Amino acid sequence: MDIEMQHKAKVVHRSTGGWCKSYGGVGGGWACILRSGQHRKSLSGATPSKSEIRMELMAAVSGLKQIKFPCFVEWKTGCSCLFECASRLLRPKPTDSFVASVRSGKAKNADLWKDFTALSSTHNITLEWIPARTNHLDSRVARASARSLAFHCR
């Protein structure tokens, strides 16, 4: 999706993390770190969930909601499933069954995917998949924060 940007549109770097308790636990945590120039903002939360994908998607949507004007957004995620699904929604093909299931509300986490799609229409988003064990500081901090919140969720 190409969005016309102002000449001096800001670049926002966004790293997200999601975590859920294992072994049948229902606690989930999410975290998002936004950076633009020298500015940094951390967002996080916890909610009952059994899905790490839902938690990280919640972090992604929450981060986009914080960006108040059109920007170039570079999203770094360690979740290959989110990377794949977000890529498909950002550049939809008419025959893509996932895109159709999100639009019809039948996809898992359709509520959050619809929010993501609506919010992404304001920004020019690029995705970068970062393997979970890399030393990318913001990604590590987001995952650790999400994990900590998940264990405190009731």
Short mmCIF file of C-alpha atoms in Angstrom, two decimals:
data_model
loop_
_atom_site.label_atom_id
_atom_site.label_comp_id
_atom_site.label_asym_id
_atom_site.label_seq_id
_atom_site.Cartn_x
_atom_site.Cartn_y
_atom_site.Cartn_z
CA MET A 1 0.00 0.00 0.00
CA ASP A 2 1.67 3.21 -1.13
CA ILE A 3 0.81 6.22 0.95
CA GLU A 4 1.72 9.73 -0.05
CA MET A 5 4.01 11.05 2.67
CA GLN A 6 5.06 14.56 3.46
CA HIS A 7 8.64 15.34 2.46
CA LYS A 8 9.87 15.22 6.07
CA ALA A 9 7.76 12.33 7.38
CA LYS A 10 9.25 10.79 10.50
CA VAL A 11 10.61 7.29 10.68
CA VAL A 12 9.35 5.26 13.62
CA HIS A 13 11.08 2.02 14.59
CA ARG A 14 8.78 -0.40 16.35
CA SER A 15 9.71 -3.64 18.11
CA THR A 16 7.06 -5.90 19.61
CA GLY A 17 6.89 -8.92 21.86
CA GLY A 18 4.21 -11.27 23.11
CA TRP A 19 4.32 -14.05 25.69
CA CYS A 20 1.90 -16.50 27.29
CA LYS A 21 2.26 -18.83 30.23
CA SER A 22 2.93 -22.38 29.13
CA TYR A 23 1.28 -25.58 30.27
CA GLY A 24 -2.32 -24.44 30.01
CA GLY A 25 -1.84 -21.07 31.66
CA VAL A 26 -4.08 -18.23 30.57
CA GLY A 27 -1.86 -15.26 31.34
CA GLY A 28 -0.63 -13.25 28.38
CA GLY A 29 1.62 -10.21 28.16
CA TRP A 30 2.53 -7.88 25.32
CA ALA A 31 5.02 -5.04 24.87
CA CYS A 32 5.91 -2.54 22.18
CA ILE A 33 8.84 -0.14 21.95
CA LEU A 34 8.61 2.86 19.64
CA ARG A 35 11.65 4.92 18.65
CA SER A 36 11.91 8.06 16.55
CA GLY A 37 15.14 10.01 16.64
CA GLN A 38 16.06 10.47 20.29
CA HIS A 39 12.51 9.73 21.49
CA ARG A 40 11.52 6.35 22.94
CA LYS A 41 8.17 5.14 24.23
CA SER A 42 7.38 1.78 25.82
CA LEU A 43 3.88 0.31 25.92
CA SER A 44 2.84 -2.91 27.61
CA GLY A 45 -0.09 -4.77 29.03
CA ALA A 46 -1.42 -8.10 30.18
CA THR A 47 -4.63 -9.93 29.45
CA PRO A 48 -5.92 -13.48 29.75
CA SER A 49 -4.84 -15.29 26.59
CA LYS A 50 -3.35 -18.58 25.46
CA SER A 51 -1.94 -17.20 22.22
CA GLU A 52 1.47 -15.53 21.90
CA ILE A 53 0.53 -14.45 18.39
CA ARG A 54 -2.51 -12.60 19.73
CA MET A 55 -0.34 -10.94 22.38
CA GLU A 56 2.25 -9.72 19.88
CA LEU A 57 -0.48 -8.59 17.49
CA MET A 58 -1.99 -6.63 20.39
CA ALA A 59 1.40 -4.96 20.86
CA ALA A 60 1.54 -4.10 17.16
CA VAL A 61 -1.93 -2.54 17.13
CA SER A 62 -1.28 -0.64 20.36
CA GLY A 63 1.93 0.76 18.91
CA LEU A 64 0.20 1.92 15.72
CA LYS A 65 -2.51 3.62 17.79
CA GLN A 66 0.18 5.73 19.48
CA ILE A 67 1.50 7.15 16.19
CA LYS A 68 -0.67 10.21 15.63
CA PHE A 69 0.39 11.25 12.11
CA PRO A 70 1.53 9.49 8.90
CA CYS A 71 5.01 8.04 9.29
CA PHE A 72 7.39 5.52 7.81
CA VAL A 73 7.10 2.67 10.31
CA GLU A 74 9.75 -0.03 10.47
CA TRP A 75 8.27 -2.96 12.41
CA LYS A 76 10.66 -5.57 13.78
CA THR A 77 9.10 -8.83 14.96
CA GLY A 78 10.46 -12.17 16.04
CA CYS A 79 7.22 -13.94 15.13
CA SER A 80 7.40 -15.42 11.64
CA CYS A 81 3.62 -15.99 11.57
CA LEU A 82 2.92 -12.29 12.25
CA PHE A 83 5.53 -11.31 9.70
CA GLU A 84 3.87 -13.48 7.05
CA CYS A 85 0.27 -12.47 7.84
CA ALA A 86 1.03 -8.74 8.13
CA SER A 87 2.93 -8.87 4.82
CA ARG A 88 -0.11 -10.42 3.15
CA LEU A 89 -2.45 -7.76 4.57
CA LEU A 90 -0.17 -4.87 3.64
CA ARG A 91 0.03 -6.03 0.01
CA PRO A 92 -3.16 -8.02 -0.47
CA LYS A 93 -3.80 -10.20 -3.50
CA PRO A 94 -7.41 -10.70 -4.58
CA THR A 95 -7.11 -14.48 -4.32
CA ASP A 96 -5.49 -14.59 -0.86
CA SER A 97 -7.65 -16.72 1.44
CA PHE A 98 -6.15 -15.20 4.61
CA VAL A 99 -7.02 -11.66 3.50
CA ALA A 100 -10.56 -12.81 2.65
CA SER A 101 -10.97 -14.52 6.03
CA VAL A 102 -9.82 -11.38 7.87
CA ARG A 103 -12.27 -9.23 5.90
CA SER A 104 -15.12 -11.65 6.63
CA GLY A 105 -14.15 -11.89 10.32
CA LYS A 106 -13.48 -15.64 10.17
CA ALA A 107 -9.70 -15.55 10.69
CA LYS A 108 -8.16 -16.15 14.10
CA ASN A 109 -7.69 -12.76 15.77
CA ALA A 110 -9.77 -11.11 13.02
CA ASP A 111 -10.65 -8.23 15.36
CA LEU A 112 -6.98 -7.28 15.79
CA TRP A 113 -6.11 -7.93 12.14
CA LYS A 114 -8.93 -5.57 11.10
CA ASP A 115 -7.58 -2.93 13.49
CA PHE A 116 -4.08 -3.46 12.08
CA THR A 117 -5.35 -3.10 8.51
CA ALA A 118 -7.26 0.10 9.31
CA LEU A 119 -4.34 1.67 11.19
CA SER A 120 -1.77 0.64 8.59
CA SER A 121 -3.59 2.61 5.91
CA THR A 122 -2.25 5.79 7.55
CA HIS A 123 1.42 4.77 7.47
CA ASN A 124 4.02 3.33 5.14
CA ILE A 125 4.96 0.13 6.99
CA THR A 126 7.94 -2.09 6.31
CA LEU A 127 8.44 -5.38 8.11
CA GLU A 128 11.60 -7.02 9.30
CA TRP A 129 11.71 -10.48 10.82
CA ILE A 130 14.28 -10.77 13.59
CA PRO A 131 14.99 -14.29 14.88
CA ALA A 132 14.09 -14.58 18.57
CA ARG A 133 17.63 -15.23 19.72
CA THR A 134 19.26 -12.20 18.10
CA ASN A 135 20.80 -9.40 20.09
CA HIS A 136 18.47 -6.67 18.86
CA LEU A 137 18.07 -4.72 22.11
CA ASP A 138 14.52 -3.37 21.67
CA SER A 139 13.21 -6.77 20.58
CA ARG A 140 14.82 -8.47 23.59
CA VAL A 141 13.44 -5.84 25.97
CA ALA A 142 9.93 -6.12 24.47
CA ARG A 143 9.95 -9.93 24.78
CA ALA A 144 11.27 -9.82 28.36
CA SER A 145 8.66 -7.24 29.36
CA ALA A 146 5.85 -9.29 27.79
CA ARG A 147 7.08 -12.42 29.54
CA SER A 148 7.20 -10.70 32.91
CA LEU A 149 3.67 -9.35 32.49
CA ALA A 150 2.33 -12.74 31.43
CA PHE A 151 3.50 -14.32 34.67
CA HIS A 152 1.77 -11.61 36.71
CA CYS A 153 -1.51 -11.83 34.79
CA ARG A 154 -4.41 -13.52 36.54
#
